[in-house]
mmCIF file of N, CA and C in Angstrom:
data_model
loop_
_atom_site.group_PDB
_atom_site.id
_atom_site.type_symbol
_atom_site.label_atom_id
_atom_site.label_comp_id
_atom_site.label_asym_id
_atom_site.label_seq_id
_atom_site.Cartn_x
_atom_site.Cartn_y
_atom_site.Cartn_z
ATOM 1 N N UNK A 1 208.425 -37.375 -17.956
ATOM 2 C CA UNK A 1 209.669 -37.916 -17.458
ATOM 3 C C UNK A 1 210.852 -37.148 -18.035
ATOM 4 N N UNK A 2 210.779 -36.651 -19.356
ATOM 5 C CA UNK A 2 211.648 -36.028 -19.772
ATOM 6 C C UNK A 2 212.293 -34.980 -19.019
ATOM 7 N N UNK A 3 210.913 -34.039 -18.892
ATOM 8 C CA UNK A 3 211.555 -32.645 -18.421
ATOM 9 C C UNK A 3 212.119 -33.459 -16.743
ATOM 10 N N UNK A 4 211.621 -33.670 -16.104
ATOM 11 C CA UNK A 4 212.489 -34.239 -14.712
ATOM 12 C C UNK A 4 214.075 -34.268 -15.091
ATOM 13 N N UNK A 5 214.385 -35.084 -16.134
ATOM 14 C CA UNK A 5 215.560 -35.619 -16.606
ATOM 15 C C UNK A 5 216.417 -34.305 -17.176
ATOM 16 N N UNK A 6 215.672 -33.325 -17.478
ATOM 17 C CA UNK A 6 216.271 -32.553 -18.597
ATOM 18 C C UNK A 6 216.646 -31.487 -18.144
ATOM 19 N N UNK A 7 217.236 -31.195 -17.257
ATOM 20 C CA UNK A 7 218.384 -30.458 -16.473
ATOM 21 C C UNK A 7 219.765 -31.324 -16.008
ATOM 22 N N UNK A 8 219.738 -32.570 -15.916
ATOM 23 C CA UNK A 8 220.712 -33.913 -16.083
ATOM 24 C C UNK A 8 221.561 -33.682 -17.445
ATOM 25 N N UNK A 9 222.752 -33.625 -17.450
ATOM 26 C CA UNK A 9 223.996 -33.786 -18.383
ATOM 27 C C UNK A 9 224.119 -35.317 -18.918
ATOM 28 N N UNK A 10 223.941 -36.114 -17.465
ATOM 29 C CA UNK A 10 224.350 -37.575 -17.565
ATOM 30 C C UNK A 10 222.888 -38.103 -16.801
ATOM 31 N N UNK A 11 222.516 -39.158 -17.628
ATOM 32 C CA UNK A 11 221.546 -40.013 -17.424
ATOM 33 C C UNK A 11 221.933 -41.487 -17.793
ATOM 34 N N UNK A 12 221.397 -42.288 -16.754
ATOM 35 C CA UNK A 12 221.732 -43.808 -16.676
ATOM 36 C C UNK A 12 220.602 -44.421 -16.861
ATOM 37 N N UNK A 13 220.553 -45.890 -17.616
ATOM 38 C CA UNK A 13 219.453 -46.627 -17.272
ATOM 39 C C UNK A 13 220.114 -47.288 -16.305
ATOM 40 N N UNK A 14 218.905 -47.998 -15.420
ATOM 41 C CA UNK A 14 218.925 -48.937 -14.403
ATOM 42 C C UNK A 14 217.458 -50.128 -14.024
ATOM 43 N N UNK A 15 217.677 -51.260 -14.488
ATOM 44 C CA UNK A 15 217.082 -52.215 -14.032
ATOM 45 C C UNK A 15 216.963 -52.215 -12.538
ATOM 46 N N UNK A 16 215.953 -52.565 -12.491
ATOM 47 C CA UNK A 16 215.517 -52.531 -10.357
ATOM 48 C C UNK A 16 215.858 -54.381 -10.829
ATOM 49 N N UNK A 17 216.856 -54.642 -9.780
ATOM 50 C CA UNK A 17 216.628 -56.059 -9.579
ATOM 51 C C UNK A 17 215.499 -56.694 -8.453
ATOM 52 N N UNK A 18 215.207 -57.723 -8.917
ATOM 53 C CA UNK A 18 214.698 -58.388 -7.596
ATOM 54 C C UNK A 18 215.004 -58.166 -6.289
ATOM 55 N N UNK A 19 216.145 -59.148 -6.337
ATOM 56 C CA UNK A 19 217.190 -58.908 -4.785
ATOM 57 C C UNK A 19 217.737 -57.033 -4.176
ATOM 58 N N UNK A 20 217.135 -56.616 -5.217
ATOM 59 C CA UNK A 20 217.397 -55.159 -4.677
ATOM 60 C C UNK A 20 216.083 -54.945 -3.093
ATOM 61 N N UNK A 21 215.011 -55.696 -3.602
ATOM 62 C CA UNK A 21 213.847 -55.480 -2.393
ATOM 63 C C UNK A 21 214.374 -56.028 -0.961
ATOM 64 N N UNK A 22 213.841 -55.181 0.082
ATOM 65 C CA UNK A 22 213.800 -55.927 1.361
ATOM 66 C C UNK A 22 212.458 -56.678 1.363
ATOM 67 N N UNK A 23 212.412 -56.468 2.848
ATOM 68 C CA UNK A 23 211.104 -57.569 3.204
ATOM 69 C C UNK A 23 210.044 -56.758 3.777
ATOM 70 N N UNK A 24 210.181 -55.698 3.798
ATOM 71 C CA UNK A 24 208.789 -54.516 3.067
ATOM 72 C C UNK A 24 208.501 -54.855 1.818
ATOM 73 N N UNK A 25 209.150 -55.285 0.793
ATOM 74 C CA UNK A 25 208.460 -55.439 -0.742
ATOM 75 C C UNK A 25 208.810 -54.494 -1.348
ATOM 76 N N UNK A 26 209.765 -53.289 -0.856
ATOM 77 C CA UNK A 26 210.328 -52.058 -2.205
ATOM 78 C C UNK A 26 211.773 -52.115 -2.098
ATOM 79 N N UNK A 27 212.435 -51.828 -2.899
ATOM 80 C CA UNK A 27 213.946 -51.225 -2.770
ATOM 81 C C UNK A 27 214.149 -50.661 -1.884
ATOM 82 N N UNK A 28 215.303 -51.407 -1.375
ATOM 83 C CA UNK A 28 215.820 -51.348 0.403
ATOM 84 C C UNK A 28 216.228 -49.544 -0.224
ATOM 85 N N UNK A 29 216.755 -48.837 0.871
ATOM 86 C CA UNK A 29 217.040 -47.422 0.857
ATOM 87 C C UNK A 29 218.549 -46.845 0.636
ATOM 88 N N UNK A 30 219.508 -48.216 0.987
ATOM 89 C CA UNK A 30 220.908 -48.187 0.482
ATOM 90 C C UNK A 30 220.911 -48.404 -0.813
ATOM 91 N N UNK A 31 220.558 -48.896 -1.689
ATOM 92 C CA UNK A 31 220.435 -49.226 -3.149
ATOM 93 C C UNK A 31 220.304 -47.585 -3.915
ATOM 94 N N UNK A 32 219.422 -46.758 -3.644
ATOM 95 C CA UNK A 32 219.346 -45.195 -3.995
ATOM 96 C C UNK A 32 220.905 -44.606 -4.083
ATOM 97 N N UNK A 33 221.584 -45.298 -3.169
ATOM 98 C CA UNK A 33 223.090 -44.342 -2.849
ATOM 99 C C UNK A 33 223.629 -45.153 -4.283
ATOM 100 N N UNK A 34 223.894 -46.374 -4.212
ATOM 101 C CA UNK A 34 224.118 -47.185 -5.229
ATOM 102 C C UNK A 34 223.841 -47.262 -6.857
ATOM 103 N N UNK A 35 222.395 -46.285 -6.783
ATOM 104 C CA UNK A 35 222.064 -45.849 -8.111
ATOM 105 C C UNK A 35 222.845 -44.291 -8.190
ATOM 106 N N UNK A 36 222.577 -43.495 -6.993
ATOM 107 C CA UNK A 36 223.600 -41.985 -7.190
ATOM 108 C C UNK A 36 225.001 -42.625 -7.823
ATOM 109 N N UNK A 37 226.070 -43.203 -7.182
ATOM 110 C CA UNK A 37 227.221 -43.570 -7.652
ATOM 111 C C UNK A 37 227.298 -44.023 -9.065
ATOM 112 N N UNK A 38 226.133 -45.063 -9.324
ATOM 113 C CA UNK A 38 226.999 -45.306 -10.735
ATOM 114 C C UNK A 38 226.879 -44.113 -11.346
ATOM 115 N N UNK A 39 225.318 -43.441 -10.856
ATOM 116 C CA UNK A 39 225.017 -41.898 -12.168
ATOM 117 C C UNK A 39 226.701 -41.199 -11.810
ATOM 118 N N UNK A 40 227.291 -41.189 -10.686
ATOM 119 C CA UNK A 40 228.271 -40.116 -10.407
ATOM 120 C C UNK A 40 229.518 -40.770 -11.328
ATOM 121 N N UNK A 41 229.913 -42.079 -11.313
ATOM 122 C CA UNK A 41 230.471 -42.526 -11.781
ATOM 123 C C UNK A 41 230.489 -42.511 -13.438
ATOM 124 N N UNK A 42 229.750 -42.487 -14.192
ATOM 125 C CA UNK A 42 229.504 -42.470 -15.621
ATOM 126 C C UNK A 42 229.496 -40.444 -15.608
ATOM 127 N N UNK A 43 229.054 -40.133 -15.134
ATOM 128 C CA UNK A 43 229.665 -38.482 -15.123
ATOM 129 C C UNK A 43 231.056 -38.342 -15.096
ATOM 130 N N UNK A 44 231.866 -38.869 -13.865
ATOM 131 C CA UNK A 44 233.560 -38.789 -13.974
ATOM 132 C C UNK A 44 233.611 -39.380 -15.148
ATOM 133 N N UNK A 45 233.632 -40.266 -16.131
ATOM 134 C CA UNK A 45 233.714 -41.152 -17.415
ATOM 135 C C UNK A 45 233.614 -40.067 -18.363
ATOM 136 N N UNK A 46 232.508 -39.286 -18.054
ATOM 137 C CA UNK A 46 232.159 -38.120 -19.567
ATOM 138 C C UNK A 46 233.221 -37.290 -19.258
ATOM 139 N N UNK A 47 233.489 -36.545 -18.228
ATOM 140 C CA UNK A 47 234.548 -35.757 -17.897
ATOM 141 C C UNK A 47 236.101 -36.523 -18.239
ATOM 142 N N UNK A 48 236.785 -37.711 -18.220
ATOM 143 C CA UNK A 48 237.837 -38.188 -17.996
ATOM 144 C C UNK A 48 238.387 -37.919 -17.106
ATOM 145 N N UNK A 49 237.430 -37.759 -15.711
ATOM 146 C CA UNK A 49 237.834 -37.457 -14.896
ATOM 147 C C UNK A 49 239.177 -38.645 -13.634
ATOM 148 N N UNK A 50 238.766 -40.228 -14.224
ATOM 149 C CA UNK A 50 239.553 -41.791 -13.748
ATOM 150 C C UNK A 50 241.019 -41.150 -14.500
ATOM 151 N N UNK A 51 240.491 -40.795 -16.107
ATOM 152 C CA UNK A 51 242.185 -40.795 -16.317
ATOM 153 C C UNK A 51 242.882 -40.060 -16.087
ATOM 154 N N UNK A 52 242.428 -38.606 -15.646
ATOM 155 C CA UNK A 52 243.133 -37.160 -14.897
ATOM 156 C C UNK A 52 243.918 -38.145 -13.308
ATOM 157 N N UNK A 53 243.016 -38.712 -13.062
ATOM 158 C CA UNK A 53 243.095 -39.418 -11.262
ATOM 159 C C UNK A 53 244.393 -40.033 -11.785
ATOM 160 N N UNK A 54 244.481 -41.174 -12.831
ATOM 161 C CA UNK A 54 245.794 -41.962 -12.802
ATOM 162 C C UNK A 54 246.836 -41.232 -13.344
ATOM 163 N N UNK A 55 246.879 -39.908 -13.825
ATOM 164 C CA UNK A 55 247.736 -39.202 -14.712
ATOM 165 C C UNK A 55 248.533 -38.019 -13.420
ATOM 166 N N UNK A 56 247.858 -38.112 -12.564
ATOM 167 C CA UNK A 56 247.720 -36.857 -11.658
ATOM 168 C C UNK A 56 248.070 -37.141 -10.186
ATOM 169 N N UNK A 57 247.489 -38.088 -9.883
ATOM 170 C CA UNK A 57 247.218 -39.053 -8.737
ATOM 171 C C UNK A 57 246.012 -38.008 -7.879
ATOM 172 N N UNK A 58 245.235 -37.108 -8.326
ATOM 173 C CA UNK A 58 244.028 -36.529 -7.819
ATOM 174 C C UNK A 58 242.950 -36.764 -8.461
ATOM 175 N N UNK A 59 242.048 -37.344 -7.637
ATOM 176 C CA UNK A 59 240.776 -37.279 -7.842
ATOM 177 C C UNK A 59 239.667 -37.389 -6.861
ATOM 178 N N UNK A 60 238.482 -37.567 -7.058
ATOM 179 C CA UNK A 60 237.298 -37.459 -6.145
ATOM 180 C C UNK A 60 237.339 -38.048 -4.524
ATOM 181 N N UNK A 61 236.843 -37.921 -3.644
ATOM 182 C CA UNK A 61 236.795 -38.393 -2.757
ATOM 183 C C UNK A 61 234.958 -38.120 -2.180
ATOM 184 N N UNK A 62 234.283 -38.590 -2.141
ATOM 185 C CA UNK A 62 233.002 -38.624 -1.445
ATOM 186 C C UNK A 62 232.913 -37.885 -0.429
ATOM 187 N N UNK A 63 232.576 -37.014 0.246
ATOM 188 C CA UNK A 63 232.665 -36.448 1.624
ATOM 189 C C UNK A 63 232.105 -36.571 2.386
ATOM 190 N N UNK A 64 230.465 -36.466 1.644
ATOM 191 C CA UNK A 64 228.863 -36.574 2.339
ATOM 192 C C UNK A 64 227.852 -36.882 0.846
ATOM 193 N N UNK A 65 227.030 -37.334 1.618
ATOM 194 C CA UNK A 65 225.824 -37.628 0.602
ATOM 195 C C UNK A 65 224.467 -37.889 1.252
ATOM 196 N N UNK A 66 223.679 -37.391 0.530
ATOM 197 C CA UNK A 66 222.147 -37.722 1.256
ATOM 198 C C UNK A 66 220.818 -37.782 0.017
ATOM 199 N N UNK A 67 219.885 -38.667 0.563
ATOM 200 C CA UNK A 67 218.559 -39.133 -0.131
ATOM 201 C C UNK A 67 217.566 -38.735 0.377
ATOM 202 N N UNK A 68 216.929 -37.693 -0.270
ATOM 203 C CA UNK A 68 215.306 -38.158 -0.403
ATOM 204 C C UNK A 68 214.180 -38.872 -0.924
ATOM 205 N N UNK A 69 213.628 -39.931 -0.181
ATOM 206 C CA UNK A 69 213.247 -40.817 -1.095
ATOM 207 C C UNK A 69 211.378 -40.233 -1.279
ATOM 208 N N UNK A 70 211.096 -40.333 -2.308
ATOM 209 C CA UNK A 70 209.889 -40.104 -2.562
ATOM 210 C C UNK A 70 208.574 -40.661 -3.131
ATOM 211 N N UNK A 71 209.047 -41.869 -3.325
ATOM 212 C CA UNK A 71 208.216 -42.792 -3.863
ATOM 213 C C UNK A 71 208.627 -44.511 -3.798
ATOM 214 N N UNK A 72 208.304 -45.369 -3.131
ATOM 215 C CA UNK A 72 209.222 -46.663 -3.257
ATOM 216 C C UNK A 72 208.903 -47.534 -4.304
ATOM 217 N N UNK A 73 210.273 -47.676 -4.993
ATOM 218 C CA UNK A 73 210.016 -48.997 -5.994
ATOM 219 C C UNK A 73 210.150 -49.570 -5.429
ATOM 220 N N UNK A 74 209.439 -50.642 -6.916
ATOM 221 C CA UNK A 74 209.434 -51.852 -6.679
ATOM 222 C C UNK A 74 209.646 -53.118 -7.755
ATOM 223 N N UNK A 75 209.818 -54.062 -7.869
ATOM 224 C CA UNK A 75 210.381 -54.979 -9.192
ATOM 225 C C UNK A 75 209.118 -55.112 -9.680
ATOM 226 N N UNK A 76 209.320 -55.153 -11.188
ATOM 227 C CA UNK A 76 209.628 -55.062 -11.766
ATOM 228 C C UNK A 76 209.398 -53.361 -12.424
ATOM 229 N N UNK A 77 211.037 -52.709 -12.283
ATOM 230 C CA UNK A 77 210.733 -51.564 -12.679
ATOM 231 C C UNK A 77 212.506 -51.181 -13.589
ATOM 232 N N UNK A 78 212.225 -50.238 -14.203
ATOM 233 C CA UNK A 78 213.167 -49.165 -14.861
ATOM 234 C C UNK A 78 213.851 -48.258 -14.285
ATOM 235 N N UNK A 79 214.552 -47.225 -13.894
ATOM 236 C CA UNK A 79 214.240 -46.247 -13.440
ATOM 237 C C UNK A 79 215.841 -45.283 -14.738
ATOM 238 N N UNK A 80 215.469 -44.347 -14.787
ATOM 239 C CA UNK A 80 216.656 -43.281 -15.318
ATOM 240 C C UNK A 80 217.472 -42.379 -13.673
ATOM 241 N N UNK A 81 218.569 -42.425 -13.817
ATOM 242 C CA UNK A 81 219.320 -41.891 -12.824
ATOM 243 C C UNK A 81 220.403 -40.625 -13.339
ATOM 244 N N UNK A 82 219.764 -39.188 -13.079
ATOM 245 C CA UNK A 82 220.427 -38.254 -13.258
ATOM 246 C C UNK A 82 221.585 -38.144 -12.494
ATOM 247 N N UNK A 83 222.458 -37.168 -12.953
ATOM 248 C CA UNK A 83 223.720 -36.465 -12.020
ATOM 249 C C UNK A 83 224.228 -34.943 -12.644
ATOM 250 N N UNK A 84 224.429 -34.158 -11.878
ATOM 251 C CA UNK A 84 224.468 -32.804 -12.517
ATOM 252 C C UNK A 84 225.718 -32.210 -11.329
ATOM 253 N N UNK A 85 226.597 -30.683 -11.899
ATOM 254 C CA UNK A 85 226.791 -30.136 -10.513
ATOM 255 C C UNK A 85 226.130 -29.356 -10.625
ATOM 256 N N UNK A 86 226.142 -28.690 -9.388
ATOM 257 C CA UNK A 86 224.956 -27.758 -8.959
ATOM 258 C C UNK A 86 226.357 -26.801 -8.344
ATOM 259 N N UNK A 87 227.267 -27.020 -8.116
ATOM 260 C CA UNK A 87 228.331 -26.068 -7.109
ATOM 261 C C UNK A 87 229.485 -26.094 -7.489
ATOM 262 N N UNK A 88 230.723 -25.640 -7.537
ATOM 263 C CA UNK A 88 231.562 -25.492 -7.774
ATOM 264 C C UNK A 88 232.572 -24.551 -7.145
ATOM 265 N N UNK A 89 233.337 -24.735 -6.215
ATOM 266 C CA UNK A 89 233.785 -24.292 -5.073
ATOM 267 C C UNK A 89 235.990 -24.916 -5.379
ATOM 268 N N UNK A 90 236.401 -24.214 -4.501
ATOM 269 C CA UNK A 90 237.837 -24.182 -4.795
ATOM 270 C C UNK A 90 238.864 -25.513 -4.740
ATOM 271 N N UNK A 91 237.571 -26.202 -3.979
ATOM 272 C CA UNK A 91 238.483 -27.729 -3.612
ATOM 273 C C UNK A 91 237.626 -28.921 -3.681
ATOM 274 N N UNK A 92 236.524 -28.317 -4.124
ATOM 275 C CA UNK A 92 235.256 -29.842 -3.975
ATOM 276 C C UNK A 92 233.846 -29.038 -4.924
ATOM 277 N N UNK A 93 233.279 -29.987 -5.414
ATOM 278 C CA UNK A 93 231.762 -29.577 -5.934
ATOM 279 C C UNK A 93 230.840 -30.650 -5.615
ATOM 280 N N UNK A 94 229.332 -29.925 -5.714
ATOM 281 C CA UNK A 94 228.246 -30.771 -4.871
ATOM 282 C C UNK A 94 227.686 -31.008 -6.448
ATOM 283 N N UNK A 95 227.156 -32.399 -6.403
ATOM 284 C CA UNK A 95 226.438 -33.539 -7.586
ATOM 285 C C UNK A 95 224.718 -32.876 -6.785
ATOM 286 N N UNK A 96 223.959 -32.915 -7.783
ATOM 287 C CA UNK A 96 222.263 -33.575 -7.553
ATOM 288 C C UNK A 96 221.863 -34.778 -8.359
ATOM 289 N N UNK A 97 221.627 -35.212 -8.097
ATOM 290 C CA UNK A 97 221.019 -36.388 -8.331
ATOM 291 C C UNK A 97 219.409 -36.778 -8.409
ATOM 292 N N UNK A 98 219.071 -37.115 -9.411
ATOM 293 C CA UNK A 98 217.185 -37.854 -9.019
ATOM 294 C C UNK A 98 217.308 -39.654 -10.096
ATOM 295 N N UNK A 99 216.369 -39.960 -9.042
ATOM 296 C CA UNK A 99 215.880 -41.285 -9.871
ATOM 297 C C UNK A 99 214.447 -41.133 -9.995
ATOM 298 N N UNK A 100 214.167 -41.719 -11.698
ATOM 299 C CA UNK A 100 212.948 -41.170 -11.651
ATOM 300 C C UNK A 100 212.038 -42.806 -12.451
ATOM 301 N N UNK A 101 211.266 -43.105 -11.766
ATOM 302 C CA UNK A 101 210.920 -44.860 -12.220
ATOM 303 C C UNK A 101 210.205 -44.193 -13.231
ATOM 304 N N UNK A 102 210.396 -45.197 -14.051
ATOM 305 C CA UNK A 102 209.893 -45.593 -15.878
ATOM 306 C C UNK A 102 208.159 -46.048 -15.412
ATOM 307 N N UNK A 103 207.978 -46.952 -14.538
ATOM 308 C CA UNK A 103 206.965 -47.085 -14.605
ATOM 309 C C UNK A 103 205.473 -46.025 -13.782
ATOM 310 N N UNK A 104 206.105 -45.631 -12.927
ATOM 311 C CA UNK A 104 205.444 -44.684 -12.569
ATOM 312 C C UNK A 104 205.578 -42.835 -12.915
ATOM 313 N N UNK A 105 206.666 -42.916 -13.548
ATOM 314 C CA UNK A 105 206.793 -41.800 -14.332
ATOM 315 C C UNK A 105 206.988 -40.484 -13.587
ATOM 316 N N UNK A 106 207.579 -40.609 -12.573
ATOM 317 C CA UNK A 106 207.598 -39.945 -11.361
ATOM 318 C C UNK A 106 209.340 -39.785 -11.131
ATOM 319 N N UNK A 107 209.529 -38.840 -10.066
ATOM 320 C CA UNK A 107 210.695 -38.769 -9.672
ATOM 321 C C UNK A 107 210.577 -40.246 -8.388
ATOM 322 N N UNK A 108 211.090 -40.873 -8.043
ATOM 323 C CA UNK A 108 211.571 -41.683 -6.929
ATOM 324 C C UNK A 108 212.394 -40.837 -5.510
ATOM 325 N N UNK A 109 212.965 -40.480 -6.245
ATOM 326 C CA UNK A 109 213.962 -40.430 -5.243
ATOM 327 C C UNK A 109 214.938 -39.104 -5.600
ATOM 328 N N UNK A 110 215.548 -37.763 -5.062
ATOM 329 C CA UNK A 110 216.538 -37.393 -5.496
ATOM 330 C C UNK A 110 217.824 -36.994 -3.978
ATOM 331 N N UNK A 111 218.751 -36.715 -4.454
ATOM 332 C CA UNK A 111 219.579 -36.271 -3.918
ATOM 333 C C UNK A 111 220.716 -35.561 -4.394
ATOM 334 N N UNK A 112 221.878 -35.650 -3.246
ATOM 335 C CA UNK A 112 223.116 -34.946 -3.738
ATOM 336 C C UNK A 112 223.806 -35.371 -2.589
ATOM 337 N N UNK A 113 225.252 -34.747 -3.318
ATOM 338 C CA UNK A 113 226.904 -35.617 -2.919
ATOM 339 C C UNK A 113 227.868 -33.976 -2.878
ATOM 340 N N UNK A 114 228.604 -33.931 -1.945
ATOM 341 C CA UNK A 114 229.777 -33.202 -1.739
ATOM 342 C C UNK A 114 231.102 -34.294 -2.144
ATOM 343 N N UNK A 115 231.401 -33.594 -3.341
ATOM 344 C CA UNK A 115 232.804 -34.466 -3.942
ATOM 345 C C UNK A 115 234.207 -33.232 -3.713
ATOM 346 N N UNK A 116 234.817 -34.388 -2.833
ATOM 347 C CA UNK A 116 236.416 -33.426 -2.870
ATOM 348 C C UNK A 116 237.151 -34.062 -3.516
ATOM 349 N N UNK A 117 238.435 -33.001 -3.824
ATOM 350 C CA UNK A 117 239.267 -32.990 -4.755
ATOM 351 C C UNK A 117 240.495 -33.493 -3.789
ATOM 352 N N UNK A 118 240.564 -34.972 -3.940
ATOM 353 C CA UNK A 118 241.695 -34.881 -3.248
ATOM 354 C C UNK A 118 243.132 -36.188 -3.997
ATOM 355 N N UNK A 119 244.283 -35.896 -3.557
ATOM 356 C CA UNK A 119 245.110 -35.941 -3.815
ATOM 357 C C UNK A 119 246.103 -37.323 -3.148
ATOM 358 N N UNK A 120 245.877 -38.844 -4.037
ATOM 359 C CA UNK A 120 246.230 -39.966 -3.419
ATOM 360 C C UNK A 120 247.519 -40.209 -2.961
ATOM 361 N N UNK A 121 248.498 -39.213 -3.673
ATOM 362 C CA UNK A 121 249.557 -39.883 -3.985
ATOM 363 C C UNK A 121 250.413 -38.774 -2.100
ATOM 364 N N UNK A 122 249.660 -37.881 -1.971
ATOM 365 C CA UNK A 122 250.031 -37.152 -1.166
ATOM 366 C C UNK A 122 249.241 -37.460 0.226
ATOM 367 N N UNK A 123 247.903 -37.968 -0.085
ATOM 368 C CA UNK A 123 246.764 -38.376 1.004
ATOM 369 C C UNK A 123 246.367 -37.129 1.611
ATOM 370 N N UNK A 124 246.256 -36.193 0.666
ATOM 371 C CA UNK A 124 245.973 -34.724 1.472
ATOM 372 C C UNK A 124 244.720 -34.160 0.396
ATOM 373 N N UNK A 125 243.790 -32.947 0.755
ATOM 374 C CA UNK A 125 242.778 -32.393 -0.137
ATOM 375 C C UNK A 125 243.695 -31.447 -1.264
ATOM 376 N N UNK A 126 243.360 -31.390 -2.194
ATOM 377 C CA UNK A 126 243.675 -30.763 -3.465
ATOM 378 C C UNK A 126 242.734 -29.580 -3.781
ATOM 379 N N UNK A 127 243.798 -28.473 -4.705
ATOM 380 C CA UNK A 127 242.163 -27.473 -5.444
ATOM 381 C C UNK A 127 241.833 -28.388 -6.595
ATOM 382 N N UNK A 128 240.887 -28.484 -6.883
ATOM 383 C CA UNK A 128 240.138 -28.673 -8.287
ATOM 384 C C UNK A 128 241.224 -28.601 -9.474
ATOM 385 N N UNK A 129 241.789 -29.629 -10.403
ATOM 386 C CA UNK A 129 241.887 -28.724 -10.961
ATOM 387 C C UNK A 129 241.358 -28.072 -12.385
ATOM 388 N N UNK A 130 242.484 -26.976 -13.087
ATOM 389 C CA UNK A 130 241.589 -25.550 -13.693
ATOM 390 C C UNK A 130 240.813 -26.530 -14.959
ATOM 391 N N UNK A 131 241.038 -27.519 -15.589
ATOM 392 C CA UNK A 131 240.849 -28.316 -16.926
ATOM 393 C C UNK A 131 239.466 -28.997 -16.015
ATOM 394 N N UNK A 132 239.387 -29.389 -15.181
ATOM 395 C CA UNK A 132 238.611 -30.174 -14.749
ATOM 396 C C UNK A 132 237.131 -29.029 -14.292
ATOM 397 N N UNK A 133 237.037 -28.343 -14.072
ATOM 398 C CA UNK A 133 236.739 -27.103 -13.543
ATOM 399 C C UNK A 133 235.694 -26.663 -14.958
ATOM 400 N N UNK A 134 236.764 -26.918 -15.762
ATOM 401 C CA UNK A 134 236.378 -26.198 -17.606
ATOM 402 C C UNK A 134 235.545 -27.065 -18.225
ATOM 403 N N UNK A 135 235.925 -28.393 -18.086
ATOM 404 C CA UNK A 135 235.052 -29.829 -18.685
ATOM 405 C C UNK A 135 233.942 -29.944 -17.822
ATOM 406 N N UNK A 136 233.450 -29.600 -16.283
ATOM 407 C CA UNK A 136 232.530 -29.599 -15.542
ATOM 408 C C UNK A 136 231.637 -28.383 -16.266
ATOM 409 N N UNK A 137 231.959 -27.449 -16.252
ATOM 410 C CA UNK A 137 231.060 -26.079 -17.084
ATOM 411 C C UNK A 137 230.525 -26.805 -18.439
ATOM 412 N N UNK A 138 231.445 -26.857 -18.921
ATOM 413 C CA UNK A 138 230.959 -27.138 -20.724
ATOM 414 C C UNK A 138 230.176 -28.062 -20.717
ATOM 415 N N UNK A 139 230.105 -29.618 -20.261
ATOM 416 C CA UNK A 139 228.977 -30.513 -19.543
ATOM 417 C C UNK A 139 227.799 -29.910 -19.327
ATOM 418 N N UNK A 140 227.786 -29.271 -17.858
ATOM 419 C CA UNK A 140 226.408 -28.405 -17.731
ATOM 420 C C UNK A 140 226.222 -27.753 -18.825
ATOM 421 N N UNK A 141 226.832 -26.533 -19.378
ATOM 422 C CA UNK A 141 226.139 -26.375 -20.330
ATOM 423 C C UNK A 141 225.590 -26.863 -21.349
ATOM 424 N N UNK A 142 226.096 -27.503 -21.924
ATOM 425 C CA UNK A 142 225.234 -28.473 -22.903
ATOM 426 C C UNK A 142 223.705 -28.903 -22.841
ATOM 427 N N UNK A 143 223.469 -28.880 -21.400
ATOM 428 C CA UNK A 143 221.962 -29.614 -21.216
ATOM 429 C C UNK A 143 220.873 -28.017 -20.928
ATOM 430 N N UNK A 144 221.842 -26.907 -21.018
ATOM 431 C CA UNK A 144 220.743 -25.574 -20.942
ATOM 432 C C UNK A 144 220.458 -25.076 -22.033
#
């Protein structure tokens, strides 16, 4: 489980709730997006990326996102939820993502997110900016 995890900067635990299941008996398939976000969310947190947003009035905007699911949980389970970038481009960077269940010791599920840089106070896309850019590198590196 480690090595799965160990290209991940930011790793989350996550309890599978009950009410997370449909009526197949595994974790409905919207819940995966729901585990990407918080991992994406506790990444902006390591970065300070919320307080750049209120200092700045720029920050993330979601663009696209997609799942592969590869294994279905099911309750009672664990799972760890990576987030990494993988891209870094002039106005937006792409997240990967995996969930990988504790009990089966497996990846679940991975994906990735196109995050833009955009700009509330104007309602228009933004470049990146250069500090944010610098704290995204130094992050990744850390986990190579």
């Amino acid at each position: 489980m480690d090595e799965l995890l160990k290209p991940y900067p930011v790793v989350i635990p996550v309890t599978v709730a009950w009410g997370e299941m449909d009526a197949f008996g595994h974790v409905n398939n919207i819940i995966y997006f729901r585990y990407f976000e918080s991992a994406r969310i506790a990444y902006f947190e390591r970065l300070g990326y919320t307080d750049m947003m209120a200092e700045t009035g720029v920050g993330p905007i979601l663009a696209s996102t997609r799942c592969r699911y590869r294994l279905p949980l099911t309750f009672p389970d664990t799972v760890s939820v990576g987030a990494r970038v993988t891209d870094i481009e002039t106005d937006r960077f792409t997240m990967a993502y995996i969930v990988v269940s504790h009990r089966h010791q497996k990846a679940a599920a991975d994906g990735a997110g196109v995050v833009v840089s955009f700009n509330y106070r104007e309602n228009a896309k933004s470049p990146l900016p250069e500090s944010l850019i610098r704290q995204i590198e130094s992050l990744e590196e850390s986990r190579r």
